[in-house]
Amino acid sequence: MDEIKLIDEKGIRLDGRKSDEVREIKMEIGVIKRATGSAYIEWGKNKVLAAAYGPRDIHPKHLKDPTRAVLRCKYSMAPFSVDDRKRPGPDRRSSEISKVITEALSSVVLLEQYPDTGIDVFIEILQADAGTRCVGLTAASLALADAGIPMKDLVAACAGGKVNGKLVVDLMKDEDNFGECDLPMAIVPRKKEVVLLQMDGILSRDEFNELYEMVMNGALKVYELQKEVLMKKYQ
Ligand code: ADP
């Protein structure tokens, strides 16, 4: 079978981007009035909403932790978010993404300041076009900041991958489907600490090191946009 051409000789991708270019990103906060904090992100064709609630009473009560707040992030994909209708409700993929997002955010939220409480973050994927765990995590971190919940820093995320043998950042759907590797990553930007790193596919050690730097730079651009939208709130 002929290889699907995802990037041309000049290094230009199907949507006109260069290999190190992130898709266009728009961020908004405070979009859901009933939530303690919220965020909406359009990132390429992805549309993602995140709403944070708490610190508040936790149910079921046996989950209470007398030493810290319990953070629970729930990632869900709307049935209409993808081309084929997605079966509503939880599945293995959303449980996995909820888990890795919760773990990534637990490393920045100062949970010990709110013992015996719960903080819930709901991430709703309204339209999906690859990279939704990165968009969801970026939005969840903004929603927590919008809620005024103390954190060491934001978490910013971006993915990278390999298509037609070339390394690129921020895969869109065709690149994700027909590419050779997908590497989502999330960082605590001030320390450049990695709090999520997954890899689907194969890279050589040198390719990994190069892509790691490209994705790190992508995530740092995302961080600048997060700070910009939060600063606007307080201006
Ligand atoms: P991510 O969205 O973080 O890249 P995946 O690599 O698992 O996560 O998924 C890539 C893309 O595949 C998604 O963004 C979405 O566009 C599509 N996708 C995921 N799950 C489904 C599904 N159940 N039905 C149709 N498309 C899906």
Coordinates of C-alpha atoms and ligand atoms in Angstrom, one line a residue:
M1 CA 0.0 0.0 0.0
D2 CA 1.3 3.5 -0.8
E3 CA 2.2 5.6 2.2
I4 CA -0.3 8.4 2.8
K5 CA 1.5 11.7 2.2
L6 CA 1.2 13.7 5.4
I7 CA 4.2 16.0 5.0
D8 CA 5.8 17.3 1.8
E9 CA 9.5 17.7 0.7
K10 CA 9.5 21.2 2.2
G11 CA 8.3 20.0 5.5
I12 CA 4.8 21.4 5.1
R13 CA 2.0 19.4 6.6
L14 CA -1.6 18.8 5.3
D15 CA -2.9 21.8 7.1
G16 CA -0.1 24.1 6.1
R17 CA 1.9 23.9 9.3
K18 CA 5.6 23.5 9.7
S19 CA 6.9 20.5 11.7
D20 CA 7.3 22.6 14.9
E21 CA 4.1 24.6 14.6
V22 CA 1.2 24.1 17.1
R23 CA -2.4 24.5 15.7
E24 CA -4.2 27.7 16.4
I25 CA -5.4 27.9 20.0
K26 CA -8.1 30.0 21.6
M27 CA -8.7 30.0 25.4
E28 CA -11.4 31.4 27.5
I29 CA -12.1 31.1 31.3
G30 CA -15.1 31.7 33.5
V31 CA -17.5 30.2 30.8
I32 CA -19.7 28.2 33.3
K33 CA -21.1 30.4 36.0
R34 CA -22.2 27.5 38.3
A35 CA -18.8 26.0 38.4
T36 CA -16.1 27.3 40.8
G37 CA -13.9 27.8 37.8
S38 CA -14.1 26.8 34.2
A39 CA -12.3 27.0 30.8
Y40 CA -13.1 26.5 27.2
I41 CA -10.4 25.8 24.6
E42 CA -10.5 25.6 20.8
W43 CA -7.3 24.0 19.6
G44 CA -7.3 23.3 15.9
K45 CA -10.6 21.5 15.4
N46 CA -10.8 20.3 19.1
K47 CA -13.4 21.9 21.3
V48 CA -13.0 21.2 25.0
L49 CA -14.8 22.4 28.1
A50 CA -13.5 22.0 31.7
A51 CA -15.3 22.8 34.9
A52 CA -13.9 22.7 38.4
Y53 CA -15.9 22.4 41.5
G54 CA -14.7 22.7 45.1
P55 CA -13.1 22.3 47.5
R56 CA -16.4 20.8 48.7
D57 CA -17.9 17.9 50.6
I58 CA -16.9 14.6 49.1
H59 CA -19.3 11.8 48.2
P60 CA -19.1 8.9 48.9
K61 CA -17.8 10.0 52.3
H62 CA -15.4 7.0 52.7
L63 CA -13.2 8.7 50.1
K64 CA -12.4 11.5 52.5
D65 CA -8.7 12.0 53.3
P66 CA -7.9 13.8 56.6
T67 CA -4.5 14.9 55.3
R68 CA -5.5 16.3 51.9
A69 CA -8.2 17.1 49.4
V70 CA -9.1 14.4 47.0
L71 CA -8.8 15.5 43.4
R72 CA -10.9 13.7 40.8
C73 CA -10.7 14.6 37.1
K74 CA -13.2 13.0 34.7
Y75 CA -12.6 13.0 31.0
S76 CA -15.6 12.3 28.8
M77 CA -16.1 12.4 25.0
A78 CA -19.5 13.5 23.8
P79 CA -21.2 11.0 21.4
F80 CA -21.2 13.7 18.7
S81 CA -17.5 14.7 19.2
V82 CA -16.2 12.3 16.6
D83 CA -17.2 11.2 13.0
D84 CA -18.5 7.9 14.0
R85 CA -20.9 8.3 16.9
K86 CA -19.1 7.5 20.2
R87 CA -21.0 5.2 22.5
P88 CA -22.0 7.4 25.5
G89 CA -20.7 6.7 28.9
P90 CA -17.4 5.6 30.4
D91 CA -15.0 3.3 28.6
R92 CA -11.5 2.0 29.2
R93 CA -9.9 4.9 27.2
S94 CA -11.7 7.6 29.1
S95 CA -10.9 5.9 32.5
E96 CA -7.2 5.8 31.5
I97 CA -7.2 9.5 30.4
S98 CA -9.1 10.6 33.6
K99 CA -6.4 8.7 35.6
V100 CA -3.4 10.2 33.9
I101 CA -4.9 13.7 34.0
T102 CA -5.7 13.4 37.7
E103 CA -2.2 12.3 38.5
A104 CA -0.6 15.1 36.4
L105 CA -2.7 17.8 38.2
S106 CA -2.2 16.2 41.7
S107 CA 1.4 17.2 41.4
V108 CA 0.7 20.9 41.2
V109 CA -2.5 21.5 43.3
L110 CA -1.8 22.2 46.9
L111 CA -4.2 19.5 48.1
E112 CA -2.9 19.4 51.7
Q113 CA -4.4 22.9 52.2
Y114 CA -7.9 21.4 52.0
P115 CA -8.1 18.2 54.1
D116 CA -11.4 16.2 54.2
T117 CA -12.7 17.8 50.9
G118 CA -13.0 16.9 47.3
I119 CA -12.1 18.9 44.1
D120 CA -13.8 17.6 41.0
V121 CA -12.9 18.6 37.5
F122 CA -15.1 17.6 34.6
I123 CA -13.5 17.6 31.1
E124 CA -16.0 17.4 28.2
I125 CA -14.7 16.8 24.7
L126 CA -17.3 18.4 22.4
Q127 CA -15.3 18.0 19.2
A128 CA -12.3 15.8 18.8
D129 CA -9.5 16.0 16.4
A130 CA -6.5 14.3 18.1
G131 CA -4.6 15.5 21.1
T132 CA -7.7 15.7 23.3
R133 CA -6.0 14.5 26.4
C134 CA -3.5 17.4 26.0
V135 CA -6.3 19.9 25.4
G136 CA -8.3 18.5 28.3
L137 CA -5.5 18.7 30.7
T138 CA -4.5 22.2 29.6
A139 CA -8.2 23.3 30.1
A140 CA -8.5 21.5 33.5
S141 CA -5.5 23.3 34.8
L142 CA -6.9 26.6 33.7
A143 CA -10.3 25.8 35.3
L144 CA -8.6 25.1 38.6
A145 CA -6.7 28.4 38.4
D146 CA -9.9 30.2 37.5
A147 CA -11.5 28.6 40.6
G148 CA -8.7 30.2 42.7
I149 CA -7.4 26.8 43.9
P150 CA -3.8 27.2 45.0
M151 CA -1.3 25.5 42.7
K152 CA 2.5 25.5 42.4
D153 CA 2.1 26.3 38.7
L154 CA -0.1 25.5 35.8
V155 CA 0.2 22.3 33.8
A156 CA 0.6 22.8 30.0
A157 CA 0.4 19.9 27.5
C158 CA 1.2 19.2 23.9
A159 CA 1.7 16.1 21.8
G160 CA 4.3 15.3 19.2
G161 CA 4.8 12.4 16.8
K162 CA 6.4 11.0 13.7
V163 CA 4.7 11.1 10.3
N164 CA 6.3 9.8 7.1
G165 CA 9.5 9.5 9.0
K166 CA 9.6 13.1 10.1
L167 CA 9.1 14.5 13.6
V168 CA 6.3 16.9 14.1
V169 CA 4.5 18.6 17.0
D170 CA 0.7 18.7 17.8
L171 CA -0.7 15.9 15.6
M172 CA -4.1 16.5 14.0
K173 CA -6.4 13.6 13.2
D174 CA -4.9 12.3 10.0
E175 CA -1.4 12.5 11.4
D176 CA -2.6 10.6 14.5
N177 CA -4.4 8.0 12.4
F178 CA -1.7 7.4 9.8
G179 CA 1.5 8.5 11.6
E180 CA 4.1 6.2 13.1
C181 CA 4.2 7.6 16.6
D182 CA 2.2 9.7 19.0
L183 CA 3.8 11.2 22.1
P184 CA 1.6 13.3 24.4
M185 CA 3.4 15.1 27.2
A186 CA 2.4 17.5 30.0
I187 CA 4.8 19.7 32.0
V188 CA 5.0 22.0 35.0
P189 CA 6.5 24.8 32.9
R190 CA 8.5 26.7 35.5
K191 CA 10.5 23.6 36.4
K192 CA 10.1 21.9 33.1
E193 CA 9.1 18.9 35.1
V194 CA 7.2 16.2 33.1
V195 CA 4.0 15.1 34.7
L196 CA 2.5 13.1 31.8
L197 CA 4.4 11.2 29.1
Q198 CA 2.8 8.5 27.0
M199 CA 4.0 7.0 23.8
D200 CA 2.2 5.0 21.1
G201 CA 4.6 3.9 18.4
I202 CA 8.3 3.5 18.1
L203 CA 11.1 6.1 18.1
S204 CA 14.9 5.7 18.2
R205 CA 16.6 7.2 21.2
D206 CA 17.8 10.2 19.1
E207 CA 14.4 10.8 17.7
F208 CA 12.9 10.6 21.1
N209 CA 15.4 13.2 22.4
E210 CA 14.7 15.5 19.5
L211 CA 10.9 15.2 19.7
Y212 CA 11.0 15.7 23.5
E213 CA 12.6 19.1 22.9
M214 CA 10.1 20.0 20.2
V215 CA 7.1 19.0 22.4
M216 CA 8.6 20.8 25.4
N217 CA 8.7 24.0 23.3
G218 CA 5.1 23.4 22.1
A219 CA 4.0 23.0 25.7
L220 CA 5.8 26.2 26.7
K221 CA 3.9 28.1 23.9
V222 CA 0.6 26.7 25.4
Y223 CA 1.7 27.9 28.8
E224 CA 2.2 31.5 27.5
L225 CA -1.4 31.4 26.2
Q226 CA -2.7 30.1 29.5
K227 CA -1.0 32.9 31.4
E228 CA -2.3 35.5 29.0
V229 CA -5.9 34.4 29.5
L230 CA -5.5 34.4 33.3
M231 CA -3.8 37.8 33.4
K232 CA -6.7 39.3 31.4
K233 CA -9.1 38.3 34.1
Y234 CA -7.2 40.3 36.7
Q235 CA -6.4 43.4 34.5
Ligands
ADP1 P1 -6.0 11.9 22.0 O1 -7.3 12.6 21.7 O2 -5.4 12.4 23.3 O3 -5.0 12.0 20.9 P2 -6.2 9.2 21.2 O4 -4.9 9.1 20.6 O5 -6.7 8.0 22.0 O6 -6.3 10.4 22.2 O7 -7.3 9.5 20.1 C1 -7.0 10.2 19.0 C2 -8.2 10.7 18.3 O8 -9.0 9.6 17.9 C3 -9.2 11.5 19.2 O9 -8.8 12.9 19.4 C4 -10.5 11.4 18.4 O10 -10.4 12.4 17.4 C5 -10.4 10.0 17.9 N1 -11.1 9.1 18.7 C6 -10.8 8.6 20.0 N2 -11.8 7.8 20.5 C7 -12.7 7.7 19.5 C8 -13.9 6.9 19.3 N3 -14.4 6.2 20.3 N4 -14.6 7.0 18.2 C9 -14.1 7.8 17.2 N5 -13.0 8.5 17.2 C10 -12.3 8.5 18.4

